[in-house]
Amino acid sequence: MSTPRDASGRMPGVAEIRAVPAAAWRRACLDAHAHGERFGGLFSHLPASGPPRLRAVFSTPAGERLITCEATEGAVETIVDVIPAAGWDEREAHDLHAISFIGHEPLRPLIDHHAPLEAWTVPTVGEDVHQVAVGPIHAGVIESGHFRFHVVGERILHLDVRLSYKRRGLETAAAGRSLGDGIAYAQRACAACAVTNTVAYAQACEAALGLQPDDHLRRARTVLLELERVYNHLNDISAICAGVGFAPGAMAYAALKERAQRLNERLAWHRFLFDTVSVGRSAISFDRQEAADARRELAAIGQEHQLVWRDLRFVSSLQERLEGVATLSAADAERLGAVGPAARASGLRDDHRIHSPHLSYSGFSVAVAEAASGDVAARTNQRALELHQSLELLDDLLTQPLEPGTVRRCGEEASTAVGRVESPRGVTVCVVVREGDRLAALHLRTGSYANWPVLAHAVVGELLPDFPLINKSFELCYACADR
Amino acid sequence: MFVLLNHLQRLRRATPPSPVRARGSLAVRHVDAGSCNGCEHELAAATNPFYDLQQYGLNVVASPRHADVLLVTGAITTRMAGPLRTAYEAMPEPRLVAALGDCALGCNLLGDQAELAGPLEAILPVDLRIPGCPPTPKAIAQALTAALHRLATD
Ligand code: SF4
């Protein structure tokens, strides 16, 4: 199977690099945006010598574009007024490498935890307005992060999200490692997105090395990605039921998730599919018998899900709690750069699986419900819709045994490449910059990172006690965003 | 609703009961001090209908003030070391600390030294160690029920 090249003859994933002086940064980014290229992240990086470097990723149907500049004066003009999705990226770059974004005012600290409260929260004043601080340690078995709600009574006026409590500095630590070893850092970012993050990393490395996966490798990675989606979506439906205290639904889906994870373990020796992805080869294979067993178990999970799901549809005490809560309009989803099931539940036909030539998604079409109303109910239904789709995909992918896959050479080597993979939470972007066989820089912008500001927007006007439910309907990872 | 409850009942019957019977109880407070979220998933799974930690007297409680055991996951980031100590100090005595997962145990840690304060042992006295990356819900359930059993028979 040959890989389609873009108009310029580049391999998918290899970025066209446009280096501009700091003064032309904004112009270059806005030009890309004006040409319909989609923003995929803005990263700062401090090389061993010289000023900090900025990189912005844009994608077109034809390929990847990377706009880079050296922040020689420590400042560039902001792009956030035109591309609001870059808000967190600019705040993070400022905290990490003291780069100012002129016009982004106030440039509130995002990951700098030494900043005083007034600096990182939005002043919200008025009669009876008060703040409610939650976290970093939460009441349940939940990841650590801090939320500052500005409320009147129970009504949320504004939410400031402060994450990074789990910041392990994985990207910094990965720099200097070999390309092969670097994958461990991408995997460690998040267990629930381990396959996505490692496939995105492997794809970026392979593109940079001029390699492309063979059919076995494509199929292996697609199977792993869909297995990851299945257990995550089952988990999310369970969590949404738990969010309104509906224990029978929460437990039924927790049990289904357990079955899916046991299947993961049988097929790939790990409940979260750790260590199943490597650069340049596949780490899993299965024979006809194993594939048939897996298909049978997935069919059983699908049947059970249908049964329980149908039952849930008639539990009015559940459904009425989901409808009309935290509605995200399609326009807001688009403007804020929402991704994944959350974006599709608002009606955006956006799923990176249709642009994945290095995976086995031929014939895939984006699933969006007719009534994509953008509320918690729509996000719940979207999970069920995609679950059905993933189970069908897996049923198809598992009709044959899987042999160990490999890669073959098909193009020039490049210094910089981008991997993009649709995770259970939305598209994840991984940028790899290499020097020989070493990583010069690794950047990971996951679906969760893109959606956290969207969540903060969606809760405005909602009730504080509904926050856990709304949060679960997005089900974002903290670990992925913190890295 | 009827189908749902029936389904759970079937599941419950199909799951073999643990040989350890409940004697006493332990209230567990979990703190994520910089995990990859794998340990959290598995701790939560230990309360699903297959493992059902609650029936052995093990409950995850909302506040450290109600807890007997502080169950810590993750690499212990510099940013979480403070909140972790605060949670520990809020607990009534006697109190136990459990390290859940290889990260909390200090095995195979990845990250930038400047961001990490761990392992857990460097911060708090550790009484119970549950290895694994992540430990399976079964291993978690066994380790916690065994600890409860030891305490009850001491
Ligand atoms: S022990 Fe493994 S699963 Fe647990 S937090 Fe560490 S890396 Fe994640």
XYZ file of C-alpha atoms and ligand atoms in Angstrom:
645
model
C 0.000 0.000 0.000
C 1.561 3.289 -0.966
C 1.233 6.411 1.045
C -0.301 9.454 -0.576
C 2.114 12.345 -0.732
C 0.980 15.911 -0.435
C 1.260 18.387 -3.288
C 4.869 19.198 -2.379
C 5.845 15.515 -2.287
C 6.384 15.407 1.489
C 5.530 12.293 3.466
C 2.501 12.553 5.738
C 3.733 13.770 9.094
C 6.824 15.561 7.826
C 6.260 19.207 8.513
C 6.912 21.993 6.109
C 8.923 24.349 8.254
C 8.564 28.048 7.951
C 11.145 29.882 10.046
C 10.253 33.515 10.531
C 11.761 36.379 12.514
C 9.980 37.157 15.800
C 8.446 40.277 14.263
C 6.704 38.178 11.594
C 5.402 35.479 13.963
C 1.852 36.741 14.243
C 1.523 37.440 10.538
C 2.742 33.949 9.622
C 0.369 32.234 12.070
C -2.608 34.321 11.030
C -1.859 33.698 7.341
C -1.955 29.954 7.955
C -5.194 30.371 9.876
C -6.696 32.516 7.116
C -5.904 29.765 4.602
C -8.070 27.400 6.596
C -5.139 25.602 8.208
C -6.063 24.225 11.571
C -4.208 25.202 14.737
C -2.703 22.166 16.467
C -0.656 23.682 19.267
C 1.958 26.265 20.182
C 5.084 25.158 22.019
C 8.116 26.837 23.485
C 11.456 25.181 23.881
C 14.773 26.324 25.331
C 17.648 24.929 23.278
C 21.062 24.281 24.846
C 22.196 27.656 23.563
C 20.434 30.686 22.195
C 17.057 32.248 22.855
C 13.855 30.250 23.439
C 12.212 28.938 20.315
C 8.511 28.990 19.517
C 6.787 26.440 17.328
C 3.196 26.530 16.129
C 1.648 23.553 14.353
C -0.981 23.947 11.693
C -2.506 21.253 9.578
C -4.059 21.303 6.158
C -5.670 18.358 4.422
C -2.387 18.272 2.476
C -0.032 18.004 5.434
C 1.631 19.602 8.399
C 3.077 23.051 8.713
C 5.351 24.199 11.498
C 5.938 27.886 11.978
C 9.002 28.569 14.085
C 10.729 31.630 15.420
C 13.415 32.548 17.883
C 12.025 34.786 20.586
C 15.119 36.969 20.394
C 13.655 39.852 22.384
C 11.668 37.545 24.645
C 8.425 38.733 23.062
C 6.199 38.163 20.058
C 2.742 39.400 19.199
C -0.125 37.255 20.421
C -2.386 35.198 18.158
C -5.006 34.535 20.825
C -7.393 37.246 19.624
C -7.790 35.395 16.316
C -7.081 31.843 17.509
C -8.545 31.567 21.038
C -7.494 27.896 21.155
C -3.911 29.123 21.687
C -4.782 30.711 25.047
C -3.394 28.034 27.328
C -0.399 27.454 25.042
C 0.681 31.097 25.252
C 0.193 31.207 29.024
C 2.267 28.062 29.425
C 5.050 29.345 27.153
C 5.181 32.511 29.224
C 5.441 30.615 32.500
C 8.059 28.202 31.181
C 10.383 30.492 29.246
C 9.297 34.038 30.108
C 8.114 34.765 26.577
C 5.680 37.681 26.440
C 2.797 37.650 24.023
C 2.102 41.275 23.258
C -1.613 41.963 23.180
C -2.549 38.921 25.283
C -3.574 40.890 28.301
C -3.612 40.069 31.050
C -1.337 37.108 30.381
C -2.385 35.069 33.408
C -0.049 32.480 34.879
C -1.137 28.938 34.026
C 1.459 26.568 35.402
C 3.368 28.953 37.659
C 2.078 27.990 41.090
C 3.968 30.747 42.886
C 1.766 33.404 41.344
C -0.640 35.111 43.763
C -4.338 34.327 43.481
C -5.188 37.732 41.964
C -2.711 37.094 39.153
C -4.099 33.814 37.867
C -7.824 34.236 38.483
C -10.216 36.468 36.615
C -11.580 39.147 38.936
C -15.296 38.529 39.246
C -17.169 41.064 41.319
C -20.766 41.893 42.098
C -23.338 41.487 44.788
C -22.962 38.177 46.622
C -20.208 36.909 44.322
C -17.869 34.595 46.167
C -15.235 32.007 45.373
C -15.327 28.284 46.008
C -11.939 26.563 45.951
C -11.833 22.851 45.184
C -8.735 20.670 45.156
C -5.981 19.889 44.373
C -7.065 16.831 46.365
C -10.613 15.799 45.504
C -13.169 13.768 47.418
C -13.170 10.653 45.240
C -10.536 8.616 43.470
C -9.726 11.437 41.083
C -6.585 13.044 39.754
C -5.224 16.156 41.413
C -6.022 19.634 40.146
C -7.446 22.873 41.468
C -10.673 24.582 40.472
C -11.645 28.051 41.538
C -15.309 28.733 41.000
C -16.709 32.234 41.120
C -20.330 31.811 42.102
C -23.488 33.529 43.191
C -25.417 31.089 45.312
C -25.090 27.870 43.330
C -24.714 29.518 39.937
C -21.231 29.449 38.360
C -20.207 32.804 36.901
C -16.691 31.832 36.001
C -14.222 29.013 36.503
C -10.448 29.288 36.694
C -8.771 25.931 36.212
C -5.316 25.455 37.672
C -3.674 22.177 36.755
C 0.007 21.153 36.593
C 0.017 19.663 40.089
C 1.085 16.458 38.407
C 3.732 18.027 36.247
C 6.579 15.546 35.985
C 8.551 17.363 33.315
C 8.347 14.418 30.933
C 9.087 16.439 27.809
C 12.167 18.026 29.364
C 13.379 14.651 30.583
C 12.847 13.066 27.160
C 15.168 15.527 25.412
C 18.527 13.919 24.675
C 17.182 10.345 24.755
C 17.307 8.142 21.689
C 14.196 8.165 19.508
C 13.480 4.565 20.527
C 13.720 5.282 24.259
C 11.699 8.479 24.072
C 8.462 6.568 23.624
C 8.465 5.656 27.327
C 8.029 9.344 28.153
C 5.078 9.700 25.809
C 3.510 6.604 27.348
C 4.045 7.779 30.918
C 2.097 10.973 30.252
C -1.192 9.133 30.664
C -2.381 5.562 31.144
C -5.831 6.045 29.638
C -4.325 7.537 26.452
C -1.145 5.430 26.448
C -1.788 3.907 23.013
C -2.759 7.211 21.418
C 0.235 9.059 22.791
C 2.700 6.353 21.821
C 1.253 5.881 18.327
C 1.417 9.655 17.784
C 5.024 9.592 18.975
C 5.960 6.577 16.838
C 4.338 8.090 13.759
C 6.243 11.333 14.233
C 9.560 9.480 14.636
C 8.916 7.252 11.646
C 7.973 10.203 9.442
C 11.165 11.982 10.523
C 13.191 8.876 9.669
C 11.581 8.516 6.237
C 9.852 5.267 7.190
C 6.297 4.104 6.769
C 4.471 1.228 8.438
C 3.417 -1.862 6.524
C -0.146 -3.182 6.575
C 0.383 -5.388 9.629
C 1.744 -2.526 11.662
C -1.111 -0.250 10.601
C -3.640 -2.857 11.558
C -1.955 -3.617 14.898
C -1.967 0.051 15.887
C -5.558 0.535 14.769
C -6.672 -2.473 16.831
C -4.855 -1.078 19.872
C -6.299 2.407 19.405
C -9.829 1.055 19.144
C -9.388 -1.228 22.163
C -8.286 1.868 24.050
C -11.360 3.777 22.897
C -13.693 0.946 23.895
C -12.590 0.715 27.526
C -12.419 4.500 27.838
C -15.920 5.084 26.484
C -17.309 2.352 28.748
C -15.528 4.056 31.637
C -16.976 7.437 30.693
C -20.577 6.225 30.547
C -20.050 4.623 33.950
C -18.602 7.874 35.298
C -21.518 9.939 33.962
C -23.986 7.615 35.719
C -21.919 7.966 38.894
C -21.971 11.734 38.405
C -25.720 11.778 39.064
C -25.519 9.038 41.675
C -27.159 6.407 39.486
C -25.333 3.378 40.871
C -26.870 0.577 38.766
C -25.718 2.242 35.523
C -22.313 3.125 36.976
C -21.750 -0.449 38.139
C -23.015 -2.100 34.956
C -20.620 -0.033 32.834
C -17.770 -0.463 35.333
C -18.262 -4.210 34.890
C -18.209 -3.847 31.092
C -15.040 -1.795 31.294
C -13.497 -4.531 33.428
C -14.320 -7.103 30.759
C -12.786 -4.895 28.071
C -9.616 -4.479 30.124
C -9.375 -8.199 30.754
C -9.564 -8.658 27.011
C -6.735 -6.133 26.615
C -4.677 -8.216 28.966
C -5.411 -11.413 27.068
C -4.575 -9.889 23.695
C -1.661 -7.646 24.590
C -0.584 -8.637 28.119
C -1.558 -5.391 29.746
C -4.864 -3.956 30.955
C -3.922 -0.502 29.646
C -2.009 -1.886 26.650
C 1.310 -0.504 27.947
C 4.416 -1.262 25.889
C 2.465 -2.429 22.858
C 3.715 0.348 20.577
C 7.331 0.835 19.474
C 9.061 2.966 16.890
C 9.492 1.045 13.660
C 7.897 -2.265 14.601
C 4.845 -3.734 16.240
C 4.990 -5.372 19.584
C 1.825 -7.445 19.222
C 0.623 -10.252 17.016
C -2.129 -12.823 17.364
C -3.178 -16.003 15.621
C -6.529 -16.921 14.130
C -7.764 -18.476 17.351
C -6.864 -15.467 19.509
C -8.479 -13.115 17.008
C -11.665 -15.211 16.973
C -11.775 -15.296 20.789
C -11.350 -11.546 20.932
C -14.140 -11.027 18.412
C -16.439 -13.221 20.439
C -15.735 -11.343 23.654
C -16.177 -7.959 21.959
C -19.484 -9.109 20.502
C -20.586 -10.175 23.994
C -19.546 -6.817 25.435
C -21.463 -5.091 22.627
C -24.607 -7.100 23.297
C -24.467 -6.460 27.012
C -23.928 -2.760 26.362
C -26.964 -2.633 24.047
C -29.086 -4.245 26.705
C -27.976 -1.950 29.491
C -28.021 1.132 27.275
C -31.606 0.486 26.234
C -32.524 0.226 29.879
C -30.747 3.462 30.727
C -32.700 5.304 28.040
C -35.877 4.689 30.035
C -34.559 5.788 33.414
C -36.079 9.237 33.511
C -34.328 10.189 36.753
C -31.055 9.769 34.878
C -32.015 11.253 31.505
C -33.608 14.353 32.966
C -30.423 15.139 34.844
C -28.404 15.090 31.607
C -30.585 17.080 29.244
C -29.878 20.753 28.774
C -26.903 20.729 31.141
C -23.734 22.576 30.095
C -24.657 23.070 26.454
C -21.721 23.813 24.187
C -22.821 25.377 20.909
C -21.220 24.304 17.643
C -19.952 27.855 17.122
C -18.241 27.910 20.528
C -16.820 24.436 20.033
C -15.321 25.552 16.730
C -14.040 28.882 18.023
C -12.426 27.416 21.138
C -10.843 24.519 19.264
C -12.830 21.742 20.960
C -11.911 18.225 19.857
C -13.119 14.657 20.151
C -16.499 13.360 21.307
C -17.170 16.700 23.023
C -16.840 18.561 19.710
C -18.817 15.945 17.794
C -21.592 16.061 20.402
C -21.952 19.730 19.479
C -22.291 18.804 15.818
C -18.726 19.291 14.526
C -17.880 16.636 11.938
C -14.346 16.354 13.079
C -12.510 13.104 13.704
C -8.871 12.669 12.832
C -9.421 9.025 11.977
C -10.527 10.082 8.506
C -7.103 11.697 7.922
C -4.970 8.785 9.086
C -3.169 7.250 6.093
C -0.797 5.366 8.406
C -3.615 3.516 10.165
C -6.310 1.141 8.895
C -9.302 3.452 8.737
C -10.207 3.228 5.075
C -13.926 3.751 4.611
C -14.291 5.318 8.046
C -16.907 8.033 8.359
C -17.392 10.418 11.256
C -20.275 9.533 13.564
C -22.377 12.476 14.663
C -25.877 12.101 16.073
C -28.767 13.924 14.395
C -29.590 15.660 17.631
C -26.078 16.801 18.503
C -27.359 19.252 21.068
C -24.022 19.838 22.810
C -25.263 19.118 26.348
C -24.271 16.384 28.802
C -26.906 14.100 27.277
C -25.416 14.588 23.803
C -21.895 13.874 25.055
C -23.178 10.696 26.705
C -24.990 9.572 23.567
C -21.943 10.360 21.483
C -19.928 7.853 23.561
C -22.505 5.151 22.891
C -22.517 5.965 19.174
C -18.734 5.758 18.957
C -18.628 2.640 21.074
C -20.843 0.937 18.542
C -18.620 2.177 15.734
C -15.407 1.007 17.442
C -16.840 -2.427 18.127
C -17.748 -2.759 14.444
C -14.288 -1.629 13.392
C -12.673 -4.156 15.722
C -14.948 -6.914 14.518
C -13.702 -6.205 11.035
C -10.028 -5.798 11.963
C -10.003 -9.063 13.874
C -11.286 -11.271 11.065
C -7.694 -12.182 10.219
C -4.702 -13.131 12.330
C -2.102 -10.427 12.854
C 1.545 -10.934 11.999
C 4.363 -8.853 13.447
C 4.540 -5.611 11.492
C 7.439 -3.525 10.387
C 8.314 -0.373 8.449
C 9.969 0.298 5.151
C 11.909 3.191 3.801
C 9.976 5.450 1.524
C 11.302 8.943 1.765
C 13.903 11.401 2.888
C 14.814 11.917 6.512
C 13.676 15.131 8.131
C 14.531 16.954 11.334
C 10.985 17.623 12.447
C 7.773 15.667 12.125
C 4.295 15.648 13.578
C 2.153 12.699 14.659
C -1.581 13.175 15.030
C -3.928 10.551 16.423
C -7.570 10.664 17.502
C -7.654 9.668 21.171
C -10.837 8.784 23.080
C -10.875 12.488 24.049
C -9.927 14.070 20.748
C -6.983 14.607 18.497
C -3.550 14.448 20.088
C -0.587 16.163 18.458
C 2.986 15.031 18.998
C 5.923 17.007 17.609
C 9.333 15.349 17.441
C 12.471 17.330 16.690
C 15.537 15.174 16.210
C 19.277 15.541 16.016
C 20.580 12.332 14.506
C 18.940 9.524 16.443
C 18.425 11.696 19.553
C 15.408 13.715 20.564
C 16.151 17.416 20.531
C 12.601 18.254 21.630
C 9.341 16.467 22.283
C 5.995 18.246 22.467
C 2.735 16.557 23.304
C -0.611 18.366 23.094
C -3.357 15.928 23.915
C -7.090 16.099 23.338
C -7.512 16.838 27.033
C -5.223 19.870 26.828
C -7.322 21.257 23.992
C -10.592 20.663 25.841
C -9.856 21.927 29.365
C -10.519 25.588 28.449
C -13.650 24.422 26.600
C -14.899 22.748 29.769
C -14.278 25.958 31.724
C -16.390 27.776 29.157
C -19.186 25.180 29.194
C -19.776 25.402 32.955
C -20.564 29.137 32.948
C -24.168 29.634 34.053
C -24.481 26.064 35.349
C -24.992 24.919 38.918
C -21.963 24.173 41.079
C -23.347 20.788 42.235
C -23.570 19.772 38.557
C -19.864 20.335 38.032
C -18.791 16.729 38.710
C -21.339 15.557 36.144
C -20.275 18.128 33.549
C -16.639 17.284 34.191
C -17.377 13.590 33.665
C -19.179 14.311 30.413
C -15.884 15.690 29.053
C -13.812 13.191 31.092
C -10.498 14.943 30.536
C -7.191 13.629 31.811
C -5.163 15.770 34.158
C -2.025 13.675 33.662
C -2.133 14.204 29.880
C -2.366 17.953 30.235
C 0.231 18.229 33.019
C 2.843 15.910 31.446
C -34.156 -0.578 35.299
C -35.307 -4.116 35.887
C -32.904 -5.508 33.272
C -30.107 -3.502 34.816
C -30.627 -4.765 38.341
C -31.051 -8.294 37.097
C -27.826 -7.988 35.200
C -25.935 -6.846 38.283
C -27.405 -9.613 40.346
C -26.237 -12.190 37.802
C -22.791 -10.663 37.813
C -22.644 -10.774 41.571
C -23.539 -14.454 41.616
C -20.962 -15.241 38.936
C -18.122 -13.555 40.855
C -16.447 -15.885 43.357
C -16.347 -14.477 46.893
C -12.938 -13.751 48.408
C -11.772 -16.244 51.068
C -11.036 -13.350 53.423
C -14.119 -12.373 55.405
C -14.568 -8.881 56.693
C -13.503 -8.234 60.245
C -13.531 -4.606 61.106
C -13.076 -1.943 58.484
C -10.579 0.491 57.044
C -11.365 3.937 55.742
C -9.082 4.783 52.845
C -8.227 8.255 51.588
C -6.564 8.348 48.192
C -4.142 11.076 47.133
C -2.852 11.352 43.587
C 0.604 12.845 43.965
C 1.596 12.792 40.297
C 0.399 9.594 38.666
C -0.255 8.765 35.031
C -3.846 7.993 36.081
C -3.359 4.239 35.671
C -3.226 3.594 39.403
C -6.428 5.644 39.892
C -8.254 3.632 37.251
C -7.272 0.387 38.958
C -8.101 1.615 42.444
C -11.526 2.623 41.190
C -11.821 -0.756 39.446
C -11.221 -2.491 42.774
C -14.651 -1.177 43.775
C -16.380 -2.531 40.638
C -18.728 -5.533 40.908
C -15.896 -7.994 40.147
C -13.766 -7.072 43.168
C -16.189 -5.135 45.337
C -13.774 -3.868 47.976
C -16.609 -2.424 50.053
C -17.950 -5.809 51.042
C -14.658 -6.489 52.893
C -14.971 -3.384 54.998
C -12.797 -1.165 52.820
C -14.258 2.200 51.974
C -12.851 5.132 50.085
C -13.715 8.205 52.148
C -13.933 11.826 51.108
C -11.728 13.408 53.759
C -8.389 12.518 55.341
C -10.037 13.356 58.660
C -12.164 10.234 58.291
C -9.340 8.000 57.084
C -7.240 5.237 58.616
C -5.088 4.749 55.544
C -3.572 7.301 53.206
C -3.223 5.577 49.850
C -0.778 7.468 47.674
C -0.238 7.091 43.922
C 2.230 8.675 41.548
C 5.758 9.981 41.359
C 5.249 12.636 44.106
C 5.779 15.863 42.237
C 7.236 18.897 43.996
C 3.840 20.528 43.465
C 1.943 17.745 45.262
C 4.374 17.164 48.137
C 2.812 20.026 50.135
C -0.847 19.052 49.724
C 0.149 15.436 50.458
C 1.734 16.400 53.788
C -1.311 18.509 54.641
C -3.588 15.528 54.022
C -1.402 13.321 56.208
C -1.380 15.861 59.028
C -5.169 16.086 58.892
C -5.553 12.363 59.631
C -6.380 11.108 63.102
C -3.890 8.707 64.710
C -3.130 5.879 64.423
C -2.713 6.243 60.688
C -1.174 4.159 57.983
C 0.414 5.181 54.703
C 0.252 2.944 51.650
C 2.281 3.381 48.473
C 0.209 2.250 45.499
C 2.136 1.494 42.313
C 5.728 1.505 41.189
C 5.915 5.288 40.900
C 5.022 5.858 44.537
C 7.553 3.140 45.402
C 10.212 5.012 43.458
C 10.705 2.335 40.787
C 11.344 3.313 37.206
C 10.475 6.972 37.747
C 10.518 9.144 34.656
C 10.619 12.895 34.656
C 12.660 15.991 35.260
C 14.478 15.868 38.621
C 13.477 19.476 39.280
C 9.795 18.491 39.235
C 10.010 15.360 41.393
C 10.134 15.110 45.178
C 9.490 11.364 45.425
C 9.566 8.509 46.201
C 6.869 8.519 48.854
C 9.289 7.132 51.420
C 11.275 10.370 51.239
C 8.192 12.283 52.399
C 6.101 10.071 54.681
C 6.647 6.819 56.635
C 5.337 4.019 54.405
C 3.596 1.043 56.046
C 2.165 -0.802 53.077
C 3.657 -1.327 49.620
C 1.597 -2.391 46.620
C 3.871 -2.811 43.589
C 2.819 -2.917 39.934
C 2.485 -0.552 37.005
C -0.317 -0.263 37.719
C -1.111 -2.910 40.343
C -4.142 -4.878 39.146
C -7.424 -4.333 40.992
C -7.041 -7.879 42.245
C -3.608 -7.110 43.706
C -4.980 -3.922 45.282
C -7.956 -5.750 46.774
C -5.731 -8.527 48.107
C -3.145 -6.180 49.610
C -5.775 -4.066 51.343
C -7.864 -6.973 52.641
C -4.672 -8.669 53.897
C -3.685 -5.474 55.718
C -7.115 -5.270 57.295
C -6.886 -8.902 58.289
C -3.480 -8.366 59.919
C -4.740 -5.357 61.837
C -7.843 -7.209 62.994
C -5.900 -10.242 64.221
C -2.985 -8.323 65.808
S 2.898 3.015 38.766
Fe 2.517 2.873 36.565
S 0.292 3.092 36.431
Fe 0.847 3.827 38.461
S 1.147 6.022 38.218
Fe 3.151 5.052 37.900
S 3.311 4.774 35.706
Fe 1.155 5.125 36.162
